[in-house]
Amino acid sequence: MEWFRPVPSPGQRPATVSVLSQFDREAVGSGVLLPHDRFLTCAHVVNCALGREDTTCAERPAQEVLKVLVHGPDGHAHACTARLAVWIPPGAADGVEWDGDLAVLDIVEPLPRDVRPPHWQAMAEGQSVRAWHGSGLHATVATARVISCDGRIGYVDGEGLSGVAIDHGYSGGPLWSGEAGAVVGLVAAALTPPHHPTNGTPLAYSPQHVARRSWGIPWQRIRAELARAGAEHVLGRPAPAAGERAVDPAHRALAAVLGRALADPQRRADCARTVAWRCGHHHRTDGSAPSVDEFARLLTTDARALPALAEVLHPTTPQAAAELLAAGRMSGVPRLLSPGELGELLGLLGEVPLGTAARFPSVVRAALPLAELPGALLAGADWDSPDRAVRTARLTALVEYLEGLRGDSRPVPEGTSVVPGLLRVVAYVAALCPPAPRDGLHRWSTAVAARLGIHQAALEERRADAHEWAERQRTPMAAPRVLVRLTTHPDGDGTRHYRLWLWCDEGAGPRRVSDGGDRLRTAAQAAEDILTVIEPLHRALPAGTRPVIELIVDREGLELPVDQWEWPGPAGLVPGVLGAEYPLVVTCPELVQRSGERFKAALRHRWARLDDGGAVHIGRSTGGKNGVYALLMDQLDAPLATVDGVPADVRVEIVQVCLAMGMPVVLWDRDKGGEAGSPAVRTVAGTPPRRLPETVRAYRAKTLGCPQSFPGRPVLAWADADRDMPRLELADPTET
């Protein structure tokens, strides 16, 4: 495509990535940019950056975040964070060679428009190539020639004994063919002279030793390895094999539309320049225009080029834009959004309240109930991370996936398009937002819908669905609750008995349903009493609604395993496990009372922000109670705190500090001490706060059936500031 990519100058080099040691920030290797802000390197370079003693270790690293430098065409280095996305470890060694050894990382921060991924071409014997050290310095350029390539390994020899040789620190970098203007492979290793068998020092150079020979991973093998790993999509579009000219099935139809719509060369040149600028391509500036065939080929190789062209044509020739989009659907390359539309959407989504951001996984599932959504795409608790770069990376991956969902099957006006899945998700996000971000998302989706040929009535119908769903989310829980005041009485032999006081609240406030706590009960007897009180409530409840058990305990009772209490049931046939059968939460009025009036207002304020106030995540790095105090005073709107990855004794104190400071919802795992994290907390933490009691109940039920797959014992503290508590005789804090 000569018009869009001029013949490279002899000194041209591709943009490269410096992979830095996570200890001293020195470059340990290099990488090659891929589409969509990704880069490719060798797996052993990642191992080296993380300080692994065995750089050929096959196990995927637990730490998946690296610091890198991206070197643009102007020589400027952009400091970025990268997350490991694809891991293909080094395979079994065969002499000095090995297979695999590839890694793909997502760059978190968006790159400047002029920093673009290079083109690729198959490696072939006789090619002259260049390589650069991981530092990216121009002075480190090494020249070599491919002397052998079987498609699996390519051996390259330095040209003569002058200049720089490919050596340690070049791994993972591009083998760049200046003549072709393309990368033909990655540097993998250098063959060095033999070492002394005793002390390991290199032997004195001999003419019989190998000099300036290295080997690389050819482009042919890179494609094959990524395809076997199910990750060929990271390349944007599979390139044709050597000597093969692939023709996209949409090429002919696109060329025909372009020939009619842009028959005037001047008009075609104007559109081509605009598309090239928006998509980050170079182009000729000699006044010429690209051929129709070349323009069509750009639309089937750059995923954003077709929507960018449709964006240019729609205001003046909407019919031509619609025909181009229809023809493009025959190809698997074009995406839904233009570069400008994508950037604007990511900016708008990045401005939504953190409370709404935390609910993105549940919003997507609600908007697309029939779509197959990868669990890994929605997992994690960092959707509302205060680090905007982290949120942007998650949002980018989500939006790119949703772009590929065709849309729902509802009827639309004849001659118009269905509403894509992405626009439906945007409507649901907007329905949860305050006016400012909601209006921005609506303006964006209206403009995109118009370009795509979507009837406004269809879009409004999806917005009405979203509004109805959002209103249901804001409706307070109508389920009745059974309040259980529980005290513990250990016996001399170490067993425990309990006293219970029970109330029912069906919406009119708590009413006493037990005679008092004069009788001591075992755990099984207490479970039977609670289930006996709950049973009559089912008759008046709609299907799918279950009463909530709310335990009222003192501070020492917060971690009692009441959710595991079991009643064998009549005749021992159907057991009743409290926490698996009913949503079970704990509350501790004692802690709020101990704080006096200081945090009662905070409790009411945080509870009022239950739907949009976000969450705070308390871990090992937060520190003890002083760190928690500082965090909660900084995040005054957050109604939810998750406590994870801290030692058990510290966790107990942290939970009590949260409750005493008016945090209405606190989630933790009583089975986890100072481990890296609780699967139980990670699994349920992304749930909207109002649905947490039911989500925790479902997790407890899974734990009964599959304890290895669903480990842990999640505990949910819950203080509903809108519902009355029964009158309790609590200890006077001044007497404690």
XYZ file of C-alpha atoms in Angstrom:
736
model
C 0.000 0.000 0.000
C 2.413 2.607 -1.252
C 0.040 5.566 -0.939
C -0.696 4.887 2.724
C 2.806 3.620 3.588
C 5.625 5.258 1.611
C 8.740 3.241 0.811
C 10.853 3.217 4.006
C 14.062 5.160 4.088
C 17.286 3.194 4.642
C 17.653 4.396 8.237
C 14.044 3.722 9.229
C 13.453 1.611 12.334
C 10.276 0.394 14.014
C 8.952 1.568 17.341
C 10.386 -0.691 20.053
C 9.640 -1.486 23.686
C 12.247 -1.635 26.458
C 11.354 -4.296 29.035
C 12.796 -3.107 32.348
C 14.026 -4.991 35.368
C 11.531 -4.527 38.166
C 14.426 -4.024 40.609
C 16.857 -1.558 39.044
C 14.806 -0.384 36.013
C 17.598 -1.350 33.623
C 16.589 -2.785 30.238
C 16.785 -6.601 30.180
C 15.257 -7.092 26.747
C 13.044 -5.618 24.107
C 9.660 -6.065 22.446
C 7.704 -5.280 19.280
C 4.462 -3.286 19.229
C 1.243 -5.023 18.166
C -2.159 -3.489 17.331
C -4.404 -2.179 20.121
C -1.570 -1.077 22.438
C 0.014 -4.487 22.952
C 3.541 -5.737 22.450
C 5.232 -9.058 21.803
C 8.421 -10.241 23.461
C 10.081 -13.460 24.586
C 8.775 -15.205 27.687
C 12.318 -15.527 29.034
C 12.627 -11.710 28.894
C 9.616 -11.432 31.229
C 11.217 -13.990 33.564
C 14.430 -11.973 33.532
C 12.571 -8.714 34.261
C 10.927 -10.329 37.295
C 14.251 -11.580 38.647
C 13.577 -15.290 38.224
C 16.748 -17.343 38.616
C 15.616 -19.767 35.919
C 14.839 -17.519 32.972
C 13.360 -20.485 31.062
C 10.829 -21.203 33.836
C 7.596 -22.405 32.234
C 5.234 -21.435 35.053
C 3.207 -18.301 34.349
C 4.446 -15.527 36.666
C 2.222 -14.593 39.598
C 3.275 -10.960 39.138
C 1.831 -9.884 35.806
C 2.626 -6.147 35.772
C 5.854 -4.739 34.319
C 7.292 -1.285 33.757
C 8.328 -0.614 30.165
C 9.482 2.192 27.885
C 7.965 2.589 24.432
C 10.292 4.301 21.931
C 8.469 6.269 19.243
C 9.712 7.163 15.762
C 10.996 10.507 17.050
C 13.193 8.743 19.606
C 11.068 9.898 22.537
C 10.514 7.252 25.229
C 7.074 6.861 26.824
C 7.038 5.270 30.306
C 4.176 2.778 30.557
C 2.780 -0.064 32.615
C 2.108 -3.410 30.930
C 0.051 -6.419 32.010
C 0.804 -9.975 30.918
C -1.948 -11.232 28.587
C -0.544 -14.279 26.742
C 2.094 -16.655 28.114
C 3.754 -19.291 25.886
C 6.731 -20.557 27.918
C 9.988 -21.873 26.478
C 9.507 -25.471 25.357
C 11.776 -28.490 25.573
C 15.349 -27.713 24.569
C 16.721 -29.385 21.442
C 20.434 -28.744 21.573
C 20.715 -24.964 21.669
C 17.165 -24.401 20.379
C 13.779 -24.338 22.081
C 10.165 -23.789 21.145
C 7.536 -21.411 22.540
C 9.153 -18.531 24.428
C 6.575 -15.860 23.573
C 4.649 -13.388 25.719
C 2.114 -10.703 24.826
C 1.505 -7.800 27.213
C -1.215 -5.142 27.187
C 0.025 -1.576 27.604
C -2.167 0.180 30.164
C -1.624 3.783 29.132
C -2.797 4.932 25.662
C 0.096 5.582 23.284
C 0.520 8.674 21.085
C -1.067 8.360 17.669
C 2.274 8.405 15.839
C 3.569 5.382 17.788
C 2.296 2.604 15.538
C 2.984 -1.116 15.301
C 5.239 -2.193 12.435
C 4.311 -4.456 9.557
C 5.386 -8.101 9.565
C 6.767 -10.300 6.828
C 7.899 -13.908 6.692
C 11.573 -14.541 7.420
C 13.584 -15.910 4.504
C 17.186 -16.846 3.914
C 19.340 -13.995 2.604
C 17.427 -11.130 4.248
C 19.522 -8.318 5.694
C 18.228 -7.441 9.164
C 18.926 -5.049 12.019
C 18.452 -5.402 15.783
C 18.685 -3.020 18.736
C 19.538 -3.511 22.387
C 16.632 -3.388 24.851
C 17.706 0.116 25.890
C 16.547 1.328 22.465
C 19.677 3.424 21.941
C 20.490 4.101 18.283
C 24.161 3.361 18.929
C 23.338 -0.276 19.753
C 22.142 -1.152 16.234
C 23.555 -4.479 15.031
C 23.438 -5.573 11.394
C 23.190 -9.198 10.339
C 21.980 -11.511 7.580
C 19.640 -14.487 7.736
C 21.771 -17.460 6.729
C 19.233 -20.190 7.464
C 15.495 -20.339 8.176
C 13.312 -23.424 8.348
C 10.206 -21.600 9.607
C 10.938 -22.625 13.205
C 14.415 -21.177 13.808
C 16.199 -18.472 11.883
C 19.981 -18.188 12.243
C 21.498 -14.768 11.604
C 25.204 -13.942 11.315
C 26.797 -10.559 11.968
C 28.264 -8.994 8.874
C 32.020 -8.907 9.409
C 33.817 -8.269 12.718
C 33.188 -4.522 12.888
C 30.326 -2.785 14.640
C 28.050 -4.177 17.345
C 27.059 -7.829 17.691
C 23.668 -9.133 18.843
C 24.235 -10.086 22.472
C 22.640 -10.184 25.923
C 19.812 -7.635 26.226
C 18.693 -7.900 22.589
C 16.231 -10.746 23.242
C 12.596 -10.127 22.369
C 13.467 -7.257 20.042
C 12.633 -7.015 16.340
C 14.697 -8.418 13.506
C 13.963 -5.554 11.132
C 14.237 -5.788 7.363
C 14.747 -2.247 6.073
C 14.270 -3.286 2.445
C 10.829 -4.733 3.188
C 9.966 -2.165 5.861
C 8.808 -5.010 8.091
C 9.735 -7.114 11.109
C 10.593 -10.691 10.141
C 11.102 -12.185 13.617
C 12.244 -11.751 17.211
C 15.770 -12.053 18.590
C 15.825 -15.151 20.843
C 19.445 -15.972 21.753
C 23.085 -15.492 20.836
C 25.542 -18.341 20.407
C 28.649 -17.658 22.487
C 32.110 -19.268 22.524
C 32.567 -22.209 24.933
C 33.301 -21.614 28.623
C 35.894 -23.134 30.923
C 34.464 -26.377 32.376
C 35.624 -25.535 35.931
C 35.252 -21.816 36.565
C 32.767 -21.012 33.789
C 34.744 -18.114 32.306
C 34.752 -17.711 28.502
C 37.696 -19.344 26.818
C 40.119 -17.244 24.801
C 38.787 -16.557 21.339
C 39.779 -19.018 18.643
C 39.062 -18.853 14.908
C 37.326 -22.205 15.417
C 34.721 -20.626 17.726
C 31.322 -19.351 16.648
C 31.439 -15.570 16.129
C 28.495 -13.164 15.852
C 25.878 -15.857 15.358
C 22.439 -15.623 16.936
C 19.063 -17.113 16.295
C 15.567 -15.719 16.203
C 11.924 -16.747 16.130
C 10.592 -16.269 12.570
C 7.289 -14.553 11.912
C 5.918 -17.828 10.525
C 6.419 -19.562 13.883
C 5.133 -16.594 15.904
C 1.796 -16.806 14.076
C 1.628 -20.571 14.512
C 2.478 -20.452 18.234
C -0.111 -17.747 18.931
C -2.742 -19.638 16.925
C -2.104 -22.833 18.919
C -2.522 -20.811 22.123
C -5.827 -19.368 20.879
C -4.317 -15.879 20.833
C -3.979 -15.083 17.142
C -6.389 -12.186 17.657
C -3.600 -10.128 19.268
C -2.084 -9.700 15.818
C -5.130 -7.791 14.599
C -5.436 -9.852 11.436
C -3.447 -12.918 10.346
C -0.910 -11.917 7.733
C -0.576 -13.962 4.534
C 2.142 -16.583 4.430
C 5.283 -16.066 2.351
C 4.458 -15.681 -1.313
C 0.721 -15.709 -0.630
C -1.573 -12.783 -1.370
C -4.684 -13.077 0.770
C -7.844 -11.430 -0.556
C -10.447 -10.466 2.012
C -13.965 -11.618 1.051
C -15.208 -8.038 1.461
C -12.508 -6.504 -0.748
C -14.380 -6.665 -4.059
C -17.630 -5.272 -2.607
C -15.814 -2.442 -0.815
C -13.883 -1.530 -3.953
C -17.135 -1.378 -5.915
C -18.741 0.985 -3.406
C -15.627 3.163 -3.276
C -15.544 3.307 -7.073
C -19.062 4.727 -7.120
C -18.931 6.950 -4.042
C -15.388 8.305 -4.523
C -14.988 8.260 -8.283
C -13.491 11.766 -8.181
C -9.757 11.335 -7.373
C -9.648 14.620 -5.470
C -12.567 13.611 -3.266
C -10.968 10.174 -2.748
C -7.657 11.791 -1.795
C -9.364 14.090 0.723
C -11.162 11.172 2.374
C -8.024 9.028 2.341
C -5.950 11.730 4.038
C -8.611 12.164 6.747
C -8.850 8.425 7.368
C -5.047 8.095 7.430
C -4.772 10.904 9.985
C -7.529 9.498 12.210
C -6.066 5.989 12.109
C -2.426 7.030 12.501
C -1.108 6.138 9.030
C 1.425 7.980 6.947
C 0.398 8.867 3.393
C 1.777 10.465 0.289
C 1.752 14.259 0.117
C 2.409 14.670 -3.621
C -1.222 15.469 -4.472
C -1.984 11.958 -5.723
C -4.884 9.763 -4.619
C -4.833 6.099 -3.636
C -6.371 3.672 -6.081
C -9.777 2.250 -5.253
C -8.161 -1.165 -4.844
C -5.554 0.151 -2.403
C -8.140 2.073 -0.399
C -10.289 -1.062 -0.134
C -7.277 -3.040 1.051
C -6.702 -0.523 3.860
C -10.335 -1.002 4.952
C -9.736 -4.763 5.284
C -6.402 -4.531 7.090
C -6.905 -1.689 9.589
C -9.767 -2.511 11.956
C -10.669 1.164 12.526
C -10.340 2.419 8.943
C -13.826 1.447 7.732
C -15.731 3.070 10.618
C -13.459 6.114 10.252
C -14.354 6.400 6.560
C -18.055 5.910 7.319
C -17.744 8.691 9.881
C -16.312 10.988 7.186
C -18.920 10.115 4.546
C -22.085 9.948 6.665
C -22.803 13.714 6.973
C -22.827 14.241 3.173
C -23.428 10.801 1.639
C -25.130 8.602 4.253
C -26.193 6.024 1.662
C -22.574 5.406 0.636
C -21.566 5.077 4.292
C -24.338 2.508 4.830
C -23.269 0.524 1.752
C -19.654 0.454 2.945
C -20.664 -0.799 6.390
C -22.881 -3.486 4.846
C -20.025 -4.650 2.605
C -17.594 -4.606 5.526
C -19.722 -7.126 7.436
C -18.446 -9.804 5.063
C -14.973 -9.286 6.543
C -13.841 -10.203 10.023
C -11.506 -7.217 10.266
C -13.476 -3.945 10.690
C -14.497 -3.002 14.213
C -17.619 -1.122 15.252
C -16.096 2.219 16.297
C -13.785 4.726 14.672
C -10.680 5.805 16.607
C -12.411 9.048 17.633
C -15.570 7.277 18.787
C -13.544 4.768 20.778
C -11.457 7.467 22.459
C -14.536 9.522 23.325
C -16.346 6.508 24.793
C -13.381 5.502 26.954
C -13.165 9.084 28.201
C -16.866 9.160 29.088
C -16.774 5.771 30.815
C -13.694 6.887 32.729
C -15.710 9.798 34.174
C -18.629 7.769 35.559
C -18.845 7.646 39.374
C -16.654 4.961 40.906
C -19.744 3.336 42.408
C -21.146 2.816 38.923
C -17.760 1.658 37.639
C -17.683 -1.033 40.329
C -20.943 -2.385 38.911
C -19.759 -2.746 35.301
C -19.693 -6.589 35.416
C -23.302 -6.818 36.619
C -24.394 -4.051 34.220
C -22.957 -5.944 31.237
C -24.656 -9.184 32.298
C -27.980 -7.388 32.764
C -27.753 -5.634 29.380
C -26.720 -8.803 27.518
C -28.347 -11.711 29.390
C -28.007 -14.124 26.454
C -24.446 -13.252 25.401
C -21.498 -15.503 26.156
C -19.208 -13.295 28.232
C -15.734 -14.576 29.216
C -15.451 -14.713 32.996
C -11.886 -13.408 32.884
C -13.081 -10.282 31.061
C -15.417 -9.255 33.888
C -13.527 -10.698 36.863
C -11.557 -8.627 39.317
C -12.332 -5.892 41.795
C -10.411 -3.053 40.129
C -13.216 -1.622 37.966
C -13.430 1.247 40.435
C -9.683 1.487 41.012
C -8.531 5.026 41.858
C -5.766 4.471 39.287
C -7.341 5.747 36.083
C -4.800 3.930 33.913
C -5.899 0.609 35.404
C -9.562 1.421 34.790
C -8.805 2.492 31.212
C -7.046 -0.806 30.474
C -10.004 -2.806 31.805
C -12.503 -0.655 29.908
C -10.531 -0.902 26.659
C -10.514 -4.703 26.788
C -14.234 -4.755 27.607
C -15.224 -2.319 24.850
C -13.126 -4.154 22.252
C -14.876 -7.407 23.136
C -18.349 -5.872 23.116
C -17.688 -4.358 19.684
C -17.783 -7.875 18.270
C -21.308 -8.647 19.542
C -23.755 -8.232 16.696
C -26.808 -7.106 18.677
C -30.152 -8.318 19.929
C -32.881 -9.968 17.896
C -35.705 -7.488 18.456
C -37.501 -6.235 15.329
C -36.269 -2.898 13.991
C -37.756 -0.596 11.337
C -37.157 -1.873 7.822
C -33.946 -0.644 6.269
C -32.271 0.098 9.616
C -29.741 -1.811 11.686
C -30.115 -3.693 14.949
C -28.755 -2.102 18.102
C -25.265 -3.563 18.753
C -24.469 -5.077 22.123
C -22.026 -2.271 22.945
C -24.687 0.441 22.562
C -27.076 -1.553 24.727
C -24.429 -1.762 27.479
C -23.792 1.984 27.199
C -27.522 2.606 27.666
C -27.518 0.523 30.861
C -24.439 2.302 32.214
C -26.018 5.685 31.459
C -29.213 4.679 33.284
C -27.239 4.337 36.523
C -25.318 7.614 36.157
C -26.031 11.145 37.432
C -27.235 13.648 34.791
C -23.858 14.906 33.511
C -22.237 11.582 32.550
C -25.633 10.185 31.493
C -26.190 13.037 29.032
C -22.689 12.617 27.617
C -23.188 8.888 27.042
C -26.572 9.530 25.424
C -25.085 12.120 23.052
C -22.317 9.698 22.123
C -24.636 6.754 21.473
C -27.065 8.922 19.467
C -24.253 10.035 17.139
C -22.873 6.505 16.727
C -26.348 5.078 16.146
C -26.996 7.647 13.413
C -23.738 6.719 11.659
C -24.566 3.019 11.878
C -28.042 3.520 10.436
C -29.895 2.602 13.636
C -33.403 4.018 13.937
C -33.791 6.396 16.868
C -36.925 4.526 17.995
C -34.921 1.312 18.410
C -32.295 3.132 20.455
C -34.968 4.750 22.657
C -36.554 1.353 23.262
C -33.227 0.005 24.570
C -32.855 3.084 26.778
C -36.334 2.446 28.176
C -35.296 -1.140 28.999
C -32.218 0.221 30.756
C -34.223 2.794 32.716
C -36.694 0.153 33.884
C -33.834 -2.109 34.984
C -32.078 0.736 36.807
C -35.271 1.617 38.699
C -35.540 -1.975 39.877
C -31.954 -1.794 41.129
C -32.753 1.319 43.169
C -35.805 -0.241 44.837
C -34.950 -1.105 48.452
C -34.997 -4.764 49.434
C -38.580 -5.745 50.188
C -37.741 -9.114 51.704
C -38.750 -9.538 55.372
C -35.989 -10.007 57.889
C -35.656 -12.150 60.964
C -33.526 -10.386 63.568
C -31.664 -12.623 65.962
C -29.986 -11.223 69.061
C -27.298 -13.768 69.898
C -25.067 -14.153 72.960
C -22.502 -16.860 73.599
C -22.121 -18.875 76.799
C -19.140 -21.269 76.848
C -19.305 -24.260 79.160
C -16.495 -25.459 81.353
C -15.673 -28.273 78.927
C -15.120 -25.815 76.016
C -18.463 -26.356 74.257
C -20.634 -23.356 73.493
C -24.303 -22.649 74.078
C -26.293 -19.667 72.978
C -29.177 -17.451 74.050
C -31.530 -16.093 71.367
C -34.018 -13.231 71.156
C -35.955 -13.125 67.861
C -37.942 -10.457 66.004
C -39.637 -10.355 62.595
C -39.721 -7.229 60.428
C -42.084 -7.489 57.457
C -41.959 -3.784 56.681
C -43.770 -2.318 59.707
C -40.838 -2.568 62.091
C -39.525 -5.346 64.373
C -42.053 -7.372 66.359
C -40.984 -9.796 69.066
C -41.554 -13.468 68.231
C -39.735 -15.246 71.087
C -40.305 -15.373 74.819
C -36.757 -14.354 75.678
C -33.279 -15.688 75.979
C -33.707 -17.637 79.188
C -32.986 -21.021 77.566
C -29.514 -22.113 76.491
C -29.355 -23.779 73.090
C -26.806 -25.695 71.060
C -25.971 -24.467 67.558
C -28.341 -27.034 66.017
C -31.160 -26.071 68.413
C -30.611 -22.385 67.653
C -30.771 -23.123 63.905
C -34.046 -25.023 64.447
C -35.578 -22.085 66.351
C -34.588 -19.612 63.637
C -35.923 -21.806 60.827
C -39.163 -22.334 62.744
C -39.706 -18.567 62.860
C -38.873 -18.160 59.170
C -41.121 -20.921 57.816
C -44.491 -19.091 58.106
C -43.069 -16.065 56.285
C -42.838 -18.000 53.006
C -46.603 -18.172 52.580
C -46.879 -14.415 51.965
C -43.758 -13.990 49.834
C -43.603 -13.910 46.010
C -41.637 -16.645 44.293
C -37.887 -16.073 44.386
C -37.943 -13.878 47.506
C -36.291 -15.225 50.626
C -36.262 -13.715 54.120
C -32.997 -12.267 55.399
C -31.484 -13.437 58.677
C -29.871 -10.510 60.479
C -27.696 -11.504 63.433
C -27.264 -8.881 66.154
C -24.004 -9.645 67.946
C -21.429 -7.986 70.121
C -17.934 -7.354 68.804
C -16.716 -10.804 69.915
C -19.504 -12.472 67.932
C -18.724 -10.990 64.505
C -16.888 -14.112 63.369
C -19.187 -16.768 64.818
C -19.801 -19.412 62.119
C -23.584 -19.063 62.330
C -23.898 -19.374 58.544
C -22.679 -22.979 58.942
C -25.177 -23.899 61.652
C -27.308 -26.793 60.507
C -30.582 -28.307 61.622
C -30.979 -31.916 60.472
C -34.641 -31.319 59.669
C -37.673 -33.550 60.274
C -36.621 -37.215 60.157
C -33.165 -36.038 59.116
C -34.244 -35.967 55.454
C -33.683 -32.368 54.255
C -31.101 -30.404 56.253
C -31.264 -26.679 56.820
C -27.956 -24.783 56.691
C -28.722 -21.205 57.684
C -26.200 -19.343 55.506
C -26.770 -21.523 52.406
C -30.572 -21.428 52.541
C -31.077 -17.764 53.478
C -29.159 -14.512 53.078
C -27.449 -14.140 56.448
C -25.771 -10.911 57.576
C -24.345 -9.650 60.860
C -24.667 -6.284 62.551
C -23.005 -4.902 65.658
C -24.834 -1.917 67.203
C -22.354 -1.986 70.083
C -19.561 -0.657 67.884
C -21.605 2.239 66.515
C -22.752 3.091 70.060
C -19.161 3.105 71.301
C -18.335 5.835 68.774
C -21.082 8.083 70.137
C -22.522 10.624 67.701
C -19.304 11.022 65.681
C -20.115 8.405 63.052
C -23.890 7.935 63.232
C -24.312 10.650 60.609
C -21.572 8.985 58.541
C -23.527 5.716 58.628
C -26.666 7.430 57.306
C -24.710 9.320 54.646
C -22.864 6.254 53.399
C -26.054 4.185 53.333
C -27.753 6.845 51.210
C -24.918 6.374 48.666
C -25.329 2.584 48.583
C -26.017 2.515 44.841
C -23.336 4.902 43.620
C -20.818 5.557 46.378
C -18.210 2.994 45.303
C -16.139 0.752 47.516
C -12.885 0.812 49.456
C -10.543 -2.166 49.324
C -8.498 -2.746 52.467
C -5.462 -4.997 52.165
C -2.004 -5.530 53.529
C -0.753 -2.242 52.073
C -3.447 -0.225 53.871
C -1.803 -0.745 57.230
C -3.458 -1.121 60.637
C -6.269 0.895 62.147
C -4.531 4.225 61.457
C -4.311 3.395 57.761
C -7.950 2.317 57.732
C -8.968 5.513 59.519
C -7.129 7.600 56.926
C -8.660 5.657 54.028
C -12.233 5.945 55.304
C -11.855 9.633 56.042
C -10.623 10.107 52.477
C -13.481 8.070 50.940
C -16.453 9.567 52.797
C -19.069 8.439 50.253
C -18.120 4.758 49.998
C -20.757 2.466 51.570
C -18.833 -0.800 51.080
C -15.477 -2.007 52.394
C -13.805 -5.286 51.478
C -11.104 -6.570 53.821
C -8.759 -9.092 52.245
C -5.200 -10.362 52.368
C -4.375 -9.343 55.962
C -3.530 -11.567 58.976
C -6.528 -12.777 60.969
C -5.782 -10.774 64.119
C -5.303 -7.573 62.108
C -8.426 -8.308 60.081
C -10.575 -8.549 63.226
C -9.432 -5.108 64.351
C -9.877 -3.613 60.861
C -13.443 -4.913 60.569
C -14.336 -3.416 63.934
C -12.804 -0.053 62.977
C -14.869 -0.017 59.764
C -18.110 -0.731 61.611
C -17.350 1.766 64.380
C -16.708 4.486 61.773
C -20.145 4.035 60.201
C -19.326 1.747 57.259
C -22.700 0.077 56.585
C -21.476 -2.883 54.472
C -18.253 -4.764 55.173
C -17.173 -7.993 53.457
C -14.404 -10.346 54.589
C -13.440 -14.018 54.747
C -13.040 -15.436 58.237
C -11.082 -18.442 56.909
C -8.282 -16.385 55.366
C -5.331 -14.990 57.251
C -2.427 -13.160 55.655
C -2.706 -14.802 52.265
C -2.606 -12.971 48.971
C -6.364 -12.872 48.741
C -9.635 -14.680 49.255
C -11.358 -16.294 46.256
C -14.647 -15.789 48.074
C -14.118 -12.047 48.441
C -12.847 -11.703 44.859
C -15.842 -13.593 43.486
C -18.590 -11.611 45.192
C -16.928 -8.185 45.542
C -18.076 -6.940 42.114
C -21.753 -7.451 42.998
C -23.914 -4.321 43.461
C -24.115 -3.753 47.236
C -27.877 -4.305 47.473
C -27.472 -7.759 45.967
C -24.547 -8.796 48.137
C -26.612 -10.706 50.751
C -28.040 -12.985 48.051
C -24.701 -13.324 46.225
C -22.942 -14.316 49.445
C -25.717 -16.846 50.168
C -25.261 -18.414 46.724
C -21.500 -18.636 47.256
C -22.020 -20.384 50.603
C -24.288 -22.893 48.878
C -21.578 -23.590 46.283
C -19.072 -24.095 49.091
C -21.223 -26.918 50.473
C -21.169 -28.778 47.163
C -17.696 -27.906 45.838
C -15.484 -26.760 48.717
C -12.310 -27.067 46.629
C -13.665 -24.880 43.827
C -15.360 -22.388 46.172
C -13.166 -22.108 49.274
C -13.530 -19.670 52.127
C -16.219 -18.460 54.508
C -17.441 -15.010 53.441
C -18.922 -12.808 56.172
C -21.124 -9.827 55.379
C -21.747 -7.099 57.945
C -24.878 -5.107 57.126
C -26.267 -2.002 58.863
C -29.432 -0.762 57.122
C -29.813 2.865 58.197
C -33.363 2.999 56.753
C -34.825 0.177 58.884
C -35.402 0.184 62.618
C -33.537 -2.000 65.064
C -35.332 -3.597 68.031
C -34.784 -2.017 71.425
C -31.673 -3.680 72.840
C -30.087 -3.597 76.258
C -26.500 -2.814 75.343
C -23.649 -2.173 77.735
C -22.989 1.473 78.557
C -19.691 2.321 76.838
C -18.658 4.458 79.805
C -18.748 1.347 81.986
C -16.571 -0.761 79.716
